[in-house]
mmCIF file of N, CA and C in Angstrom:
data_model
loop_
_atom_site.group_PDB
_atom_site.id
_atom_site.type_symbol
_atom_site.label_atom_id
_atom_site.label_comp_id
_atom_site.label_asym_id
_atom_site.label_seq_id
_atom_site.Cartn_x
_atom_site.Cartn_y
_atom_site.Cartn_z
ATOM 1 N N UNK A 21 42.568 124.643 138.159
ATOM 2 C CA UNK A 21 41.327 124.032 138.204
ATOM 3 C C UNK A 21 41.482 122.493 138.340
ATOM 4 N N UNK A 22 40.555 121.496 139.069
ATOM 5 C CA UNK A 22 40.517 120.314 138.725
ATOM 6 C C UNK A 22 39.175 119.658 138.344
ATOM 7 N N UNK A 23 39.604 118.632 137.415
ATOM 8 C CA UNK A 23 37.992 118.216 136.790
ATOM 9 C C UNK A 23 37.894 116.656 137.330
ATOM 10 N N UNK A 24 36.714 116.484 137.846
ATOM 11 C CA UNK A 24 36.436 115.294 138.456
ATOM 12 C C UNK A 24 35.310 114.487 137.652
ATOM 13 N N UNK A 25 35.491 113.223 137.166
ATOM 14 C CA UNK A 25 34.383 112.533 136.363
ATOM 15 C C UNK A 25 33.991 111.185 136.831
ATOM 16 N N UNK A 26 33.137 111.048 137.320
ATOM 17 C CA UNK A 26 32.324 109.660 138.270
ATOM 18 C C UNK A 26 32.099 108.763 137.074
ATOM 19 N N UNK A 27 32.070 107.412 137.243
ATOM 20 C CA UNK A 27 31.644 106.439 136.568
ATOM 21 C C UNK A 27 31.248 105.129 137.390
ATOM 22 N N UNK A 28 30.761 104.167 136.544
ATOM 23 C CA UNK A 28 30.695 102.946 137.677
ATOM 24 C C UNK A 28 29.362 102.798 137.917
ATOM 25 N N UNK A 29 28.303 103.330 138.094
ATOM 26 C CA UNK A 29 27.045 103.387 138.908
ATOM 27 C C UNK A 29 26.248 102.401 138.075
ATOM 28 N N UNK A 30 25.177 102.272 138.534
ATOM 29 C CA UNK A 30 24.150 101.242 137.788
ATOM 30 C C UNK A 30 23.069 100.607 138.963
ATOM 31 N N UNK A 31 22.481 99.788 138.698
ATOM 32 C CA UNK A 31 21.615 99.091 139.476
ATOM 33 C C UNK A 31 21.877 97.522 139.606
ATOM 34 N N UNK A 32 21.742 97.233 141.077
ATOM 35 C CA UNK A 32 22.075 96.096 141.445
ATOM 36 C C UNK A 32 21.340 95.689 142.811
ATOM 37 N N UNK A 33 21.388 94.487 142.778
ATOM 38 C CA UNK A 33 20.270 93.605 144.051
ATOM 39 C C UNK A 33 20.943 93.960 145.096
ATOM 40 N N UNK A 34 20.134 94.137 146.265
ATOM 41 C CA UNK A 34 20.678 93.947 147.706
ATOM 42 C C UNK A 34 21.700 92.777 147.641
ATOM 43 N N UNK A 35 22.788 92.827 148.310
ATOM 44 C CA UNK A 35 23.921 92.003 148.596
ATOM 45 C C UNK A 35 24.946 92.131 147.663
ATOM 46 N N UNK A 36 24.550 92.682 146.471
ATOM 47 C CA UNK A 36 25.466 92.896 145.399
ATOM 48 C C UNK A 36 26.718 93.727 145.529
ATOM 49 N N UNK A 37 27.534 93.840 144.672
ATOM 50 C CA UNK A 37 28.786 94.754 144.333
ATOM 51 C C UNK A 37 28.643 95.976 143.391
ATOM 52 N N UNK A 38 29.406 97.130 143.689
ATOM 53 C CA UNK A 38 29.423 98.054 142.392
ATOM 54 C C UNK A 38 30.833 98.496 143.027
ATOM 55 N N UNK A 39 31.618 98.829 141.953
ATOM 56 C CA UNK A 39 32.859 99.470 142.065
ATOM 57 C C UNK A 39 32.794 100.961 140.999
ATOM 58 N N UNK A 40 32.647 102.153 142.020
ATOM 59 C CA UNK A 40 32.916 103.410 141.449
ATOM 60 C C UNK A 40 34.127 103.860 141.161
ATOM 61 N N UNK A 41 34.168 104.599 140.008
ATOM 62 C CA UNK A 41 35.786 105.307 139.727
ATOM 63 C C UNK A 41 35.287 106.701 139.651
ATOM 64 N N UNK A 42 36.118 107.400 139.855
ATOM 65 C CA UNK A 42 36.542 108.897 139.793
ATOM 66 C C UNK A 42 37.661 109.288 139.113
ATOM 67 N N UNK A 43 37.798 109.996 137.836
ATOM 68 C CA UNK A 43 39.197 110.209 137.299
ATOM 69 C C UNK A 43 39.033 111.615 137.755
ATOM 70 N N UNK A 44 40.442 112.126 137.790
ATOM 71 C CA UNK A 44 40.701 113.432 137.986
ATOM 72 C C UNK A 44 41.671 113.890 137.050
ATOM 73 N N UNK A 45 41.573 115.287 136.712
ATOM 74 C CA UNK A 45 42.288 115.817 135.772
ATOM 75 C C UNK A 45 42.559 117.213 136.429
ATOM 76 N N UNK A 46 43.490 118.108 135.354
ATOM 77 C CA UNK A 46 43.773 119.433 135.797
ATOM 78 C C UNK A 46 44.999 119.512 136.462
ATOM 79 N N UNK A 47 44.977 120.437 137.515
ATOM 80 C CA UNK A 47 45.832 120.900 138.594
ATOM 81 C C UNK A 47 45.776 119.739 139.693
ATOM 82 N N UNK A 48 45.907 118.341 139.121
ATOM 83 C CA UNK A 48 45.947 117.392 139.950
ATOM 84 C C UNK A 48 47.024 117.516 141.738
ATOM 85 N N UNK A 49 47.936 118.013 141.415
ATOM 86 C CA UNK A 49 49.115 118.378 142.482
ATOM 87 C C UNK A 49 48.515 119.040 143.830
ATOM 88 N N UNK A 50 47.628 119.830 143.306
ATOM 89 C CA UNK A 50 46.576 120.691 144.272
ATOM 90 C C UNK A 50 45.912 119.803 145.095
ATOM 91 N N UNK A 51 45.620 118.546 144.843
ATOM 92 C CA UNK A 51 44.569 117.609 145.632
ATOM 93 C C UNK A 51 45.475 116.976 146.897
ATOM 94 N N UNK A 52 44.830 117.311 148.253
ATOM 95 C CA UNK A 52 45.397 116.702 149.098
ATOM 96 C C UNK A 52 44.246 115.693 149.897
ATOM 97 N N UNK A 53 43.148 115.803 149.651
ATOM 98 C CA UNK A 53 42.121 114.633 150.170
ATOM 99 C C UNK A 53 41.369 114.577 149.070
ATOM 100 N N UNK A 54 40.645 113.589 148.964
ATOM 101 C CA UNK A 54 39.587 113.029 148.057
ATOM 102 C C UNK A 54 38.305 112.589 148.756
ATOM 103 N N UNK A 55 37.276 112.662 148.581
ATOM 104 C CA UNK A 55 35.817 112.231 149.286
ATOM 105 C C UNK A 55 34.762 111.532 148.317
ATOM 106 N N UNK A 56 34.245 110.859 148.929
ATOM 107 C CA UNK A 56 32.994 110.353 148.452
ATOM 108 C C UNK A 56 31.667 110.728 149.051
ATOM 109 N N UNK A 57 30.885 111.204 148.257
ATOM 110 C CA UNK A 57 29.478 111.604 148.989
ATOM 111 C C UNK A 57 28.178 110.813 148.249
ATOM 112 N N UNK A 58 27.440 110.820 148.876
ATOM 113 C CA UNK A 58 25.934 110.417 148.362
ATOM 114 C C UNK A 58 24.924 111.245 148.731
ATOM 115 N N UNK A 59 23.696 111.219 147.621
ATOM 116 C CA UNK A 59 22.704 112.226 148.026
ATOM 117 C C UNK A 59 21.374 111.391 147.676
ATOM 118 N N UNK A 60 20.206 111.452 148.231
ATOM 119 C CA UNK A 60 19.205 110.981 148.005
ATOM 120 C C UNK A 60 18.090 112.480 147.646
ATOM 121 N N UNK A 61 17.434 112.312 146.673
ATOM 122 C CA UNK A 61 16.604 113.594 146.375
ATOM 123 C C UNK A 61 15.865 113.798 147.554
ATOM 124 N N UNK A 62 15.887 115.423 147.668
ATOM 125 C CA UNK A 62 15.379 115.814 149.084
ATOM 126 C C UNK A 62 16.037 115.689 150.343
ATOM 127 N N UNK A 63 17.022 115.297 150.206
ATOM 128 C CA UNK A 63 18.013 115.039 151.380
ATOM 129 C C UNK A 63 19.213 115.651 151.255
ATOM 130 N N UNK A 64 19.965 115.958 152.338
ATOM 131 C CA UNK A 64 21.294 116.802 152.218
ATOM 132 C C UNK A 64 22.429 115.587 151.466
ATOM 133 N N UNK A 65 23.422 116.227 151.086
ATOM 134 C CA UNK A 65 24.504 115.225 150.936
ATOM 135 C C UNK A 65 25.246 114.951 151.718
ATOM 136 N N UNK A 66 25.613 113.602 151.854
ATOM 137 C CA UNK A 66 26.321 113.190 153.262
ATOM 138 C C UNK A 66 27.710 112.140 152.710
ATOM 139 N N UNK A 67 28.577 112.518 153.744
ATOM 140 C CA UNK A 67 29.792 112.019 153.299
ATOM 141 C C UNK A 67 30.054 110.131 153.490
ATOM 142 N N UNK A 68 30.564 109.535 152.586
ATOM 143 C CA UNK A 68 30.766 108.390 152.711
ATOM 144 C C UNK A 68 31.939 107.919 153.243
ATOM 145 N N UNK A 69 32.962 108.615 152.695
ATOM 146 C CA UNK A 69 34.189 108.373 153.029
ATOM 147 C C UNK A 69 35.206 109.298 152.586
ATOM 148 N N UNK A 70 36.482 109.008 152.867
ATOM 149 C CA UNK A 70 37.618 109.912 152.303
ATOM 150 C C UNK A 70 38.960 109.516 152.233
ATOM 151 N N UNK A 71 39.781 109.672 151.503
ATOM 152 C CA UNK A 71 41.272 109.344 151.646
ATOM 153 C C UNK A 71 42.278 110.538 151.512
ATOM 154 N N UNK A 72 43.276 110.374 152.364
ATOM 155 C CA UNK A 72 44.189 111.663 152.157
ATOM 156 C C UNK A 72 45.397 111.175 151.366
ATOM 157 N N UNK A 73 46.150 111.990 151.184
ATOM 158 C CA UNK A 73 47.182 111.671 150.279
ATOM 159 C C UNK A 73 48.185 110.683 150.700
ATOM 160 N N UNK A 74 48.445 110.441 151.842
ATOM 161 C CA UNK A 74 49.280 109.265 152.580
ATOM 162 C C UNK A 74 48.377 108.020 152.482
ATOM 163 N N UNK A 75 47.206 108.229 152.052
ATOM 164 C CA UNK A 75 46.479 106.735 152.001
ATOM 165 C C UNK A 75 45.638 106.370 153.237
ATOM 166 N N UNK A 76 45.712 107.543 154.095
ATOM 167 C CA UNK A 76 44.692 107.338 155.463
ATOM 168 C C UNK A 76 43.117 107.281 155.068
ATOM 169 N N UNK A 77 42.418 106.532 155.353
ATOM 170 C CA UNK A 77 41.046 106.479 154.945
ATOM 171 C C UNK A 77 40.164 106.545 155.956
ATOM 172 N N UNK A 78 38.975 107.011 155.935
ATOM 173 C CA UNK A 78 37.712 107.530 156.891
ATOM 174 C C UNK A 78 36.735 107.160 156.207
ATOM 175 N N UNK A 79 35.852 106.258 157.197
ATOM 176 C CA UNK A 79 34.220 106.183 156.373
ATOM 177 C C UNK A 79 33.256 106.351 157.535
ATOM 178 N N UNK A 80 32.165 106.680 156.794
ATOM 179 C CA UNK A 80 30.818 106.717 157.834
ATOM 180 C C UNK A 80 30.435 105.535 158.320
ATOM 181 N N UNK A 81 29.931 105.453 159.632
ATOM 182 C CA UNK A 81 29.648 104.276 160.160
ATOM 183 C C UNK A 81 28.995 103.499 159.560
ATOM 184 N N UNK A 82 27.687 104.033 158.579
ATOM 185 C CA UNK A 82 27.108 103.315 157.962
ATOM 186 C C UNK A 82 27.281 102.264 156.728
ATOM 187 N N UNK A 83 28.604 102.765 156.470
ATOM 188 C CA UNK A 83 29.485 101.898 155.388
ATOM 189 C C UNK A 83 30.543 101.350 155.725
ATOM 190 N N UNK A 84 31.290 101.659 156.941
ATOM 191 C CA UNK A 84 32.169 100.826 157.617
ATOM 192 C C UNK A 84 32.233 99.284 157.358
ATOM 193 N N UNK A 85 33.295 98.789 156.936
ATOM 194 C CA UNK A 85 33.405 97.366 156.624
ATOM 195 C C UNK A 85 32.728 96.531 155.255
ATOM 196 N N UNK A 86 31.820 97.502 154.421
ATOM 197 C CA UNK A 86 31.499 97.171 153.501
ATOM 198 C C UNK A 86 31.900 98.103 152.072
ATOM 199 N N UNK A 87 32.286 99.231 152.397
ATOM 200 C CA UNK A 87 32.928 99.926 151.501
ATOM 201 C C UNK A 87 34.498 100.332 151.430
ATOM 202 N N UNK A 88 35.167 100.488 150.469
ATOM 203 C CA UNK A 88 36.542 100.626 150.664
ATOM 204 C C UNK A 88 36.996 101.502 149.680
ATOM 205 N N UNK A 89 37.739 102.846 149.970
ATOM 206 C CA UNK A 89 38.325 103.800 149.126
ATOM 207 C C UNK A 89 39.580 103.568 148.882
ATOM 208 N N UNK A 90 39.787 103.710 147.614
ATOM 209 C CA UNK A 90 41.564 103.570 147.308
ATOM 210 C C UNK A 90 41.592 104.605 146.124
ATOM 211 N N UNK A 91 43.086 104.374 146.015
ATOM 212 C CA UNK A 91 43.185 105.819 144.915
ATOM 213 C C UNK A 91 44.505 105.271 143.931
ATOM 214 N N UNK A 92 44.543 105.214 142.620
ATOM 215 C CA UNK A 92 45.655 105.169 141.819
ATOM 216 C C UNK A 92 46.229 106.243 141.351
ATOM 217 N N UNK A 93 47.366 106.815 141.921
ATOM 218 C CA UNK A 93 47.812 108.082 141.252
ATOM 219 C C UNK A 93 48.532 108.014 139.934
ATOM 220 N N UNK A 94 48.806 106.525 139.671
ATOM 221 C CA UNK A 94 49.340 106.628 137.894
ATOM 222 C C UNK A 94 48.316 106.521 137.027
ATOM 223 N N UNK A 95 47.091 106.593 137.579
ATOM 224 C CA UNK A 95 46.027 106.740 136.452
ATOM 225 C C UNK A 95 45.006 107.653 137.048
ATOM 226 N N UNK A 96 45.334 108.479 137.860
ATOM 227 C CA UNK A 96 44.536 109.819 138.228
ATOM 228 C C UNK A 96 42.988 109.209 138.615
ATOM 229 N N UNK A 97 42.981 108.078 139.220
ATOM 230 C CA UNK A 97 41.677 107.748 139.286
ATOM 231 C C UNK A 97 41.293 107.234 141.209
ATOM 232 N N UNK A 98 40.213 107.749 141.494
ATOM 233 C CA UNK A 98 39.705 107.327 142.709
ATOM 234 C C UNK A 98 38.781 106.422 142.878
ATOM 235 N N UNK A 99 38.820 105.401 143.748
ATOM 236 C CA UNK A 99 37.626 104.218 143.456
ATOM 237 C C UNK A 99 36.671 104.123 144.818
ATOM 238 N N UNK A 100 35.874 103.358 144.801
ATOM 239 C CA UNK A 100 34.921 103.338 145.646
ATOM 240 C C UNK A 100 34.454 101.938 145.474
ATOM 241 N N UNK A 101 34.872 100.956 146.219
ATOM 242 C CA UNK A 101 34.371 99.456 146.168
ATOM 243 C C UNK A 101 33.248 99.548 147.252
ATOM 244 N N UNK A 102 32.066 98.962 146.736
ATOM 245 C CA UNK A 102 31.019 98.695 147.585
ATOM 246 C C UNK A 102 30.403 97.431 147.518
ATOM 247 N N UNK A 103 30.472 96.876 148.628
ATOM 248 C CA UNK A 103 29.840 95.620 148.941
ATOM 249 C C UNK A 103 28.788 95.324 149.808
ATOM 250 N N UNK A 104 28.027 94.119 149.554
ATOM 251 C CA UNK A 104 27.031 94.023 150.534
ATOM 252 C C UNK A 104 25.997 94.971 150.467
ATOM 253 N N UNK A 105 25.884 95.654 149.232
ATOM 254 C CA UNK A 105 24.960 96.863 149.140
ATOM 255 C C UNK A 105 23.466 96.665 149.799
ATOM 256 N N UNK A 106 22.842 97.630 150.320
ATOM 257 C CA UNK A 106 22.000 97.569 150.785
ATOM 258 C C UNK A 106 20.898 98.562 150.066
ATOM 259 N N UNK A 107 19.669 98.499 150.319
ATOM 260 C CA UNK A 107 18.456 99.428 149.436
ATOM 261 C C UNK A 107 18.892 100.957 149.777
ATOM 262 N N UNK A 108 19.257 101.249 151.380
ATOM 263 C CA UNK A 108 19.729 102.589 151.949
ATOM 264 C C UNK A 108 20.973 103.119 151.372
ATOM 265 N N UNK A 109 21.516 102.290 150.453
ATOM 266 C CA UNK A 109 22.749 102.766 149.787
ATOM 267 C C UNK A 109 22.561 103.452 148.532
ATOM 268 N N UNK A 110 21.080 103.431 148.340
ATOM 269 C CA UNK A 110 20.628 104.089 146.893
ATOM 270 C C UNK A 110 20.858 105.699 146.849
ATOM 271 N N UNK A 111 21.406 105.960 145.807
ATOM 272 C CA UNK A 111 21.567 107.356 145.735
ATOM 273 C C UNK A 111 22.522 107.785 144.604
ATOM 274 N N UNK A 112 22.832 109.135 144.349
ATOM 275 C CA UNK A 112 23.862 109.745 143.651
ATOM 276 C C UNK A 112 24.992 109.916 144.158
ATOM 277 N N UNK A 113 26.189 109.507 143.977
ATOM 278 C CA UNK A 113 27.446 109.172 144.367
ATOM 279 C C UNK A 113 28.514 110.343 143.674
ATOM 280 N N UNK A 114 28.975 111.338 144.458
ATOM 281 C CA UNK A 114 29.757 112.061 144.037
ATOM 282 C C UNK A 114 31.319 112.086 144.380
ATOM 283 N N UNK A 115 32.163 112.258 143.891
ATOM 284 C CA UNK A 115 33.615 112.257 144.417
ATOM 285 C C UNK A 115 33.803 113.988 144.515
ATOM 286 N N UNK A 116 34.798 114.231 145.528
ATOM 287 C CA UNK A 116 35.259 115.706 145.775
ATOM 288 C C UNK A 116 36.667 115.563 145.850
ATOM 289 N N UNK A 117 37.058 116.694 145.686
ATOM 290 C CA UNK A 117 38.507 116.832 146.229
ATOM 291 C C UNK A 117 38.954 118.380 146.844
ATOM 292 N N UNK A 118 39.650 118.193 147.680
ATOM 293 C CA UNK A 118 40.194 119.303 148.616
ATOM 294 C C UNK A 118 41.678 119.579 148.474
ATOM 295 N N UNK A 119 42.068 121.015 148.552
ATOM 296 C CA UNK A 119 43.454 121.191 148.382
ATOM 297 C C UNK A 119 44.094 120.958 149.630
ATOM 298 N N UNK A 120 44.879 122.024 150.151
ATOM 299 C CA UNK A 120 45.792 121.850 151.473
ATOM 300 C C UNK A 120 44.659 121.475 152.459
ATOM 301 N N UNK A 121 44.819 120.340 153.121
ATOM 302 C CA UNK A 121 43.996 120.106 154.082
ATOM 303 C C UNK A 121 44.513 119.899 155.564
ATOM 304 N N UNK A 122 43.632 120.367 156.512
ATOM 305 C CA UNK A 122 43.732 120.320 158.200
ATOM 306 C C UNK A 122 42.744 120.040 158.589
ATOM 307 N N UNK A 123 43.050 119.344 160.013
ATOM 308 C CA UNK A 123 41.978 118.739 160.907
ATOM 309 C C UNK A 123 40.728 117.917 159.841
ATOM 310 N N UNK A 124 41.278 117.052 159.194
ATOM 311 C CA UNK A 124 40.599 116.278 158.583
ATOM 312 C C UNK A 124 39.417 115.480 159.253
ATOM 313 N N UNK A 125 39.876 115.190 160.221
ATOM 314 C CA UNK A 125 38.884 114.103 161.209
ATOM 315 C C UNK A 125 37.629 114.889 161.463
ATOM 316 N N UNK A 126 37.754 116.300 161.495
ATOM 317 C CA UNK A 126 36.675 117.341 161.890
ATOM 318 C C UNK A 126 35.898 117.750 160.581
ATOM 319 N N UNK A 127 36.537 117.622 159.544
ATOM 320 C CA UNK A 127 35.946 118.483 158.573
ATOM 321 C C UNK A 127 35.449 117.255 157.146
ATOM 322 N N UNK A 128 35.970 116.208 157.258
ATOM 323 C CA UNK A 128 35.846 115.473 155.716
ATOM 324 C C UNK A 128 34.568 115.136 155.464
ATOM 325 N N UNK A 129 33.364 115.285 156.382
ATOM 326 C CA UNK A 129 32.131 115.225 155.829
ATOM 327 C C UNK A 129 31.576 116.382 155.556
ATOM 328 N N UNK A 130 31.986 117.529 155.857
ATOM 329 C CA UNK A 130 31.463 118.789 155.456
ATOM 330 C C UNK A 130 31.378 119.242 153.969
ATOM 331 N N UNK A 131 30.555 119.400 153.077
ATOM 332 C CA UNK A 131 30.146 119.566 151.804
ATOM 333 C C UNK A 131 30.962 120.480 151.309
ATOM 334 N N UNK A 132 30.910 121.715 152.299
ATOM 335 C CA UNK A 132 31.389 123.090 151.923
ATOM 336 C C UNK A 132 33.069 123.092 151.995
ATOM 337 N N UNK A 133 33.733 121.983 152.609
ATOM 338 C CA UNK A 133 35.104 122.016 152.806
ATOM 339 C C UNK A 133 35.826 121.540 151.655
ATOM 340 N N UNK A 134 35.063 120.871 150.452
ATOM 341 C CA UNK A 134 35.783 120.261 149.310
ATOM 342 C C UNK A 134 35.967 121.728 148.503
ATOM 343 N N UNK A 135 36.952 121.521 147.503
ATOM 344 C CA UNK A 135 37.001 122.458 146.332
ATOM 345 C C UNK A 135 36.464 122.309 145.200
ATOM 346 N N UNK A 136 36.496 121.008 144.867
ATOM 347 C CA UNK A 136 35.899 120.379 143.369
ATOM 348 C C UNK A 136 34.928 119.350 143.644
ATOM 349 N N UNK A 137 33.985 119.066 142.688
ATOM 350 C CA UNK A 137 33.012 118.270 142.556
ATOM 351 C C UNK A 137 32.878 117.618 141.326
ATOM 352 N N UNK A 138 32.476 116.307 141.525
ATOM 353 C CA UNK A 138 32.049 115.762 140.215
ATOM 354 C C UNK A 138 30.669 116.103 139.799
ATOM 355 N N UNK A 139 30.115 115.445 138.583
ATOM 356 C CA UNK A 139 28.738 115.486 138.332
ATOM 357 C C UNK A 139 27.924 114.228 138.799
ATOM 358 N N UNK A 140 28.428 113.327 139.308
ATOM 359 C CA UNK A 140 27.881 112.280 140.197
ATOM 360 C C UNK A 140 27.273 111.041 139.175
ATOM 361 N N UNK A 141 27.285 109.940 139.888
ATOM 362 C CA UNK A 141 26.800 108.632 139.188
ATOM 363 C C UNK A 141 25.772 108.143 140.095
ATOM 364 N N UNK A 142 24.635 107.708 139.393
ATOM 365 C CA UNK A 142 23.829 107.088 140.001
ATOM 366 C C UNK A 142 23.604 105.413 140.431
ATOM 367 N N UNK A 143 23.611 105.126 141.716
ATOM 368 C CA UNK A 143 23.556 104.015 142.243
ATOM 369 C C UNK A 143 22.267 103.589 142.571
ATOM 370 N N UNK A 144 21.405 102.504 142.275
ATOM 371 C CA UNK A 144 20.231 102.087 142.802
ATOM 372 C C UNK A 144 20.267 100.398 143.189
ATOM 373 N N UNK A 145 20.030 100.326 144.506
ATOM 374 C CA UNK A 145 19.970 99.050 145.108
ATOM 375 C C UNK A 145 18.549 98.410 145.204
ATOM 376 N N UNK A 146 18.063 97.584 144.829
ATOM 377 C CA UNK A 146 16.767 97.024 145.046
ATOM 378 C C UNK A 146 16.599 95.573 145.651
#
């Protein structure tokens, strides 16, 4: 099993920045891809971005150029740097991990594609 714990959420004014972290533990060698998702109450969880084991990143169009995903394997931590935040970025942010991955371009936005999820951290932009 893999355990994921998000942190770093909070409240920020529009135009501000936040950096989320997701620490992973357990069977970490299992992880091939990791993603960030967000969800607003009453709506479906949506993919924000993803990072492969080789460092390749993918982003939703709505965050491209504002958000950056990175990973530090020495610290077993995934990051989401969020700049120029907008009110529509408000939501619960989740990290997710996937084992052996294929067809990542086609699948990274799919909630069901991931094997493990964290509990989420709230981001509020006003």
